[in-house]
Amino acid sequence: MLERRLTFYCGHTGLPLFQLDKLKKLASYFTSDLQVFNLQLLRSESVTKPLHVSTLASKPYQLCQLVITGVDAELALLVLTDFIHEYACPLLLPSSDSKGNSILKQRMAMLDFPLSFITLEKIQVDNTKAQLLATMTRSLVDEKVIKVGDYQEVLAAIEKRESISATVMGNGIAMPHVMIDPITQPAMVIYCCQKMDWHSARGDVSKVLMMVLPKPLSRSVLMAFSRFSKQLLQDRYADALRQASDSNVIQALIIEAMLASD
């Protein structure tokens, strides 16, 4: 069964009922099941029930997904993309100047500490964990999160942590992490792959999120990353993160988790 997801921020008025009624009518042309999934509340409702959906998407700037499941999901996605562009703020490719991307920047600015996101494109490695960790650590040098001379120390610390226990969070996500002096500011390196053996009893992974934190750690950074880690324990959140392939969508999911209420 095909599944397609379209991620968007609600606009400053949310999605009012008359727009949700239009979405219901559009959905009736397809056999696929359509759900609106609020990624902050981790709740979903069928678009056939506009009043129920309004409890998820009527507030300003809520991060949501339109989840389409069925044999005609591709066609439904094409049609409903126009609806989302007209009435909401879709997250598009990083190079796009869209309302959704602007909201993402505003939400990121609400963190009271700098956070670097580094997205690795498909890389030429032999698909081994050791080579990927080395490449991801090298990207920290390229983005000036660490100095060239600190590369080996940081990589050794990450490898040591992995040797204690493979950092697979379940749902196909690995999160190698380290807190060490040479890190100048919090950063996350993101890599999406088809399948990789992470040497874990929890199975292969398809998304790797390397998290590096400075030492000592401020309370604001600690609380934000703690909120994110708690969200990863929620199956519906982890599944949405695992399925996301666009860097802006991944960043939005992480940022909203960090900004969640305690």
Short mmCIF file of C-alpha atoms in Angstrom, two decimals:
data_model
loop_
_atom_site.label_atom_id
_atom_site.label_comp_id
_atom_site.label_asym_id
_atom_site.label_seq_id
_atom_site.Cartn_x
_atom_site.Cartn_y
_atom_site.Cartn_z
CA MET A 1 0.00 0.00 0.00
CA LEU A 2 1.37 3.40 -0.97
CA GLU A 3 1.81 6.09 1.67
CA ARG A 4 2.67 9.71 0.94
CA ARG A 5 3.09 12.57 3.39
CA LEU A 6 2.95 16.32 2.88
CA THR A 7 4.33 18.37 5.77
CA PHE A 8 3.14 21.91 6.43
CA TYR A 9 2.72 24.62 9.02
CA CYS A 10 -0.79 25.99 9.49
CA GLY A 11 -0.96 29.70 8.71
CA HIS A 12 -1.68 32.52 11.16
CA THR A 13 -5.39 31.58 11.18
CA GLY A 14 -4.91 27.82 11.21
CA LEU A 15 -7.19 25.90 8.87
CA PRO A 16 -10.75 27.18 9.43
CA LEU A 17 -13.75 24.93 9.02
CA PHE A 18 -14.70 26.06 5.51
CA GLN A 19 -11.24 25.09 4.28
CA LEU A 20 -11.47 21.72 6.00
CA ASP A 21 -14.85 21.17 4.32
CA LYS A 22 -13.15 21.80 0.98
CA LEU A 23 -10.40 19.33 1.90
CA LYS A 24 -13.07 16.74 2.70
CA LYS A 25 -14.68 17.25 -0.70
CA LEU A 26 -11.35 16.93 -2.51
CA ALA A 27 -10.56 13.76 -0.58
CA SER A 28 -13.84 12.18 -1.71
CA TYR A 29 -12.48 11.93 -5.28
CA PHE A 30 -9.87 9.37 -4.17
CA THR A 31 -10.00 5.89 -2.69
CA SER A 32 -7.00 6.54 -0.48
CA ASP A 33 -7.43 7.24 3.22
CA LEU A 34 -6.49 10.81 4.17
CA GLN A 35 -5.53 11.85 7.67
CA VAL A 36 -4.33 15.14 9.15
CA PHE A 37 -1.58 14.33 11.65
CA ASN A 38 -0.53 17.00 14.15
CA LEU A 39 3.18 16.41 14.79
CA GLN A 40 3.17 18.37 18.04
CA LEU A 41 0.14 16.71 19.62
CA LEU A 42 0.91 13.35 17.95
CA ARG A 43 -2.75 12.92 17.08
CA SER A 44 -4.46 12.36 13.75
CA GLU A 45 -8.00 12.64 12.42
CA SER A 46 -9.63 11.62 9.16
CA VAL A 47 -10.32 14.49 6.76
CA THR A 48 -13.86 13.08 6.46
CA LYS A 49 -14.46 14.61 9.92
CA PRO A 50 -13.72 18.35 9.56
CA LEU A 51 -14.83 19.21 13.10
CA HIS A 52 -12.42 16.65 14.52
CA VAL A 53 -9.60 17.89 12.27
CA SER A 54 -10.26 21.44 13.46
CA THR A 55 -9.08 20.39 16.94
CA LEU A 56 -5.68 19.64 15.39
CA ALA A 57 -5.22 22.31 12.73
CA SER A 58 -7.14 25.40 13.83
CA LYS A 59 -4.32 26.99 15.82
CA PRO A 60 -1.66 29.21 14.19
CA TYR A 61 1.60 27.63 13.04
CA GLN A 62 0.88 24.07 14.11
CA LEU A 63 3.17 21.56 12.38
CA CYS A 64 1.04 18.97 10.60
CA GLN A 65 1.18 16.32 7.91
CA LEU A 66 -1.36 15.24 5.37
CA VAL A 67 -0.95 11.45 5.41
CA ILE A 68 -2.31 9.74 2.29
CA THR A 69 -2.54 5.93 2.19
CA GLY A 70 -3.90 3.91 -0.71
CA VAL A 71 -3.46 2.81 -4.29
CA ASP A 72 -4.02 6.31 -5.69
CA ALA A 73 -1.92 8.11 -3.08
CA GLU A 74 0.41 9.59 -5.72
CA LEU A 75 -2.46 11.18 -7.63
CA ALA A 76 -4.09 12.41 -4.45
CA LEU A 77 -0.80 13.99 -3.39
CA LEU A 78 -0.55 15.92 -6.66
CA VAL A 79 -4.05 17.34 -6.28
CA LEU A 80 -3.89 18.06 -2.56
CA THR A 81 -0.50 19.74 -2.81
CA ASP A 82 -2.30 22.63 -4.52
CA PHE A 83 -4.73 22.84 -1.60
CA ILE A 84 -1.90 23.00 0.94
CA HIS A 85 -0.08 25.65 -1.11
CA GLU A 86 -3.24 27.77 -1.20
CA TYR A 87 -4.36 27.49 2.41
CA ALA A 88 -1.31 26.48 4.47
CA CYS A 89 2.49 26.82 4.51
CA PRO A 90 4.20 23.73 3.07
CA LEU A 91 7.80 22.89 3.87
CA LEU A 92 9.66 22.65 0.59
CA LEU A 93 13.22 22.09 -0.52
CA PRO A 94 15.75 24.18 1.45
CA SER A 95 16.46 26.31 -1.64
CA SER A 96 12.80 27.29 -1.97
CA ASP A 97 11.53 30.63 -0.69
CA SER A 98 8.25 29.40 0.80
CA LYS A 99 6.05 30.46 3.72
CA GLY A 100 6.72 27.16 5.44
CA ASN A 101 10.47 27.60 5.23
CA SER A 102 10.16 31.12 6.66
CA ILE A 103 8.14 29.82 9.60
CA LEU A 104 10.76 27.14 10.21
CA LYS A 105 13.46 29.84 10.48
CA GLN A 106 11.29 31.78 12.93
CA ARG A 107 10.70 28.66 15.04
CA MET A 108 14.42 27.85 15.06
CA ALA A 109 15.14 31.38 16.29
CA MET A 110 12.96 30.65 19.33
CA LEU A 111 15.68 28.35 20.67
CA ASP A 112 17.84 30.41 23.00
CA PHE A 113 21.05 28.82 21.76
CA PRO A 114 22.68 28.38 18.33
CA LEU A 115 22.11 25.00 16.68
CA SER A 116 23.80 23.82 13.50
CA PHE A 117 22.10 21.36 11.18
CA ILE A 118 24.32 19.53 8.68
CA THR A 119 22.67 17.33 6.08
CA LEU A 120 24.86 14.83 4.28
CA GLU A 121 23.96 13.98 0.71
CA LYS A 122 24.46 10.45 -0.55
CA ILE A 123 28.09 9.69 0.12
CA GLN A 124 30.54 7.30 -1.49
CA VAL A 125 31.27 4.84 1.29
CA ASP A 126 31.05 1.08 1.42
CA ASN A 127 27.96 1.44 3.62
CA THR A 128 29.72 0.62 6.87
CA LYS A 129 29.01 2.19 10.22
CA ALA A 130 32.68 3.05 10.85
CA GLN A 131 33.09 4.92 7.56
CA LEU A 132 29.84 6.81 8.01
CA LEU A 133 30.80 7.95 11.52
CA ALA A 134 34.13 9.18 10.17
CA THR A 135 32.44 11.06 7.33
CA MET A 136 29.84 12.62 9.62
CA THR A 137 32.56 13.75 12.03
CA ARG A 138 34.53 15.21 9.12
CA SER A 139 31.47 17.30 8.22
CA LEU A 140 31.74 18.94 11.66
CA VAL A 141 35.19 20.17 10.63
CA ASP A 142 33.90 21.42 7.28
CA GLU A 143 31.13 23.38 9.01
CA LYS A 144 33.54 24.72 11.68
CA VAL A 145 31.73 23.07 14.58
CA ILE A 146 35.09 21.57 15.55
CA LYS A 147 38.65 22.42 14.60
CA VAL A 148 40.71 20.27 12.25
CA GLY A 149 43.03 19.28 15.07
CA ASP A 150 40.12 18.02 17.17
CA TYR A 151 38.76 15.62 14.54
CA GLN A 152 40.43 12.48 15.87
CA GLU A 153 39.49 13.21 19.49
CA VAL A 154 35.82 13.74 18.65
CA LEU A 155 35.67 10.68 16.39
CA ALA A 156 37.33 8.55 19.06
CA ALA A 157 34.77 9.73 21.63
CA ILE A 158 31.87 8.86 19.33
CA GLU A 159 33.34 5.44 18.53
CA LYS A 160 33.89 4.77 22.25
CA ARG A 161 30.25 5.59 22.99
CA GLU A 162 29.12 3.25 20.21
CA SER A 163 31.35 0.47 21.51
CA ILE A 164 29.50 0.60 24.85
CA SER A 165 26.10 0.24 23.23
CA ALA A 166 24.90 0.82 19.67
CA THR A 167 22.74 3.95 19.76
CA VAL A 168 19.67 2.68 17.91
CA MET A 169 16.50 4.34 19.18
CA GLY A 170 14.17 1.92 17.43
CA ASN A 171 12.04 2.58 14.36
CA GLY A 172 15.15 2.50 12.21
CA ILE A 173 16.83 5.58 13.72
CA ALA A 174 20.38 5.68 15.09
CA MET A 175 21.54 8.61 17.21
CA PRO A 176 25.30 8.52 17.84
CA HIS A 177 26.12 11.28 20.30
CA VAL A 178 28.87 12.79 22.38
CA MET A 179 29.39 15.68 24.80
CA ILE A 180 32.98 16.87 24.71
CA ASP A 181 35.08 20.04 25.15
CA PRO A 182 36.14 20.61 21.50
CA ILE A 183 32.52 21.12 20.36
CA THR A 184 31.94 24.85 19.91
CA GLN A 185 28.12 24.71 19.74
CA PRO A 186 25.34 22.10 19.56
CA ALA A 187 25.04 20.45 16.16
CA MET A 188 23.19 17.63 14.47
CA VAL A 189 24.43 15.79 11.38
CA ILE A 190 21.65 14.10 9.40
CA TYR A 191 22.04 11.20 6.99
CA CYS A 192 19.28 9.25 5.26
CA CYS A 193 20.03 5.85 3.75
CA GLN A 194 18.18 2.82 2.43
CA LYS A 195 19.41 0.38 5.04
CA MET A 196 22.52 0.13 7.18
CA ASP A 197 23.73 -2.43 9.70
CA TRP A 198 24.28 -0.53 12.95
CA HIS A 199 25.43 -3.65 14.80
CA SER A 200 22.38 -3.58 17.02
CA ALA A 201 19.84 -6.19 18.09
CA ARG A 202 17.18 -3.59 17.23
CA GLY A 203 17.92 -4.06 13.55
CA ASP A 204 19.08 -1.97 10.62
CA VAL A 205 18.66 1.79 10.42
CA SER A 206 17.58 4.11 7.62
CA LYS A 207 18.26 7.43 9.32
CA VAL A 208 21.29 8.52 11.33
CA LEU A 209 21.22 11.63 13.51
CA MET A 210 24.62 12.43 14.98
CA MET A 211 24.24 14.72 17.99
CA VAL A 212 27.27 16.59 19.34
CA LEU A 213 27.08 18.85 22.38
CA PRO A 214 29.58 21.16 24.06
CA LYS A 215 30.84 20.60 27.57
CA PRO A 216 29.84 22.01 30.02
CA LEU A 217 26.21 21.92 28.92
CA SER A 218 23.87 24.85 29.60
CA ARG A 219 20.47 24.13 31.10
CA SER A 220 18.62 25.41 28.02
CA VAL A 221 20.51 23.04 25.72
CA LEU A 222 20.05 20.14 28.14
CA MET A 223 16.28 20.69 28.37
CA ALA A 224 15.81 21.08 24.61
CA PHE A 225 17.68 17.90 23.73
CA SER A 226 15.95 16.07 26.57
CA ARG A 227 12.56 16.99 25.08
CA PHE A 228 13.71 15.75 21.68
CA SER A 229 14.95 12.46 23.14
CA LYS A 230 11.61 11.92 24.91
CA GLN A 231 9.73 12.49 21.66
CA LEU A 232 11.87 9.83 19.98
CA LEU A 233 10.40 7.32 22.41
CA GLN A 234 6.95 8.00 20.94
CA ASP A 235 6.35 5.57 18.09
CA ARG A 236 4.28 7.95 15.95
CA TYR A 237 6.87 10.70 16.20
CA ALA A 238 9.78 8.34 15.51
CA ASP A 239 7.94 6.89 12.51
CA ALA A 240 7.34 10.35 11.03
CA LEU A 241 10.99 11.26 11.55
CA ARG A 242 12.19 8.00 10.01
CA GLN A 243 10.03 8.48 6.91
CA ALA A 244 11.05 12.10 6.38
CA SER A 245 13.62 12.56 3.63
CA ASP A 246 13.62 16.33 3.06
CA SER A 247 16.05 18.19 5.32
CA ASN A 248 13.58 20.98 6.13
CA VAL A 249 10.96 18.48 7.26
CA ILE A 250 13.51 16.68 9.46
CA GLN A 251 14.66 19.98 10.96
CA ALA A 252 11.08 21.08 11.65
CA LEU A 253 10.32 17.80 13.43
CA ILE A 254 13.41 18.18 15.61
CA ILE A 255 12.85 21.88 16.37
CA GLU A 256 9.20 21.39 17.35
CA ALA A 257 10.20 18.54 19.67
CA MET A 258 12.79 20.79 21.31
CA LEU A 259 10.23 23.59 21.74
CA ALA A 260 7.58 21.30 23.22
CA SER A 261 6.12 22.10 26.62
CA ASP A 262 7.67 20.27 29.56
#
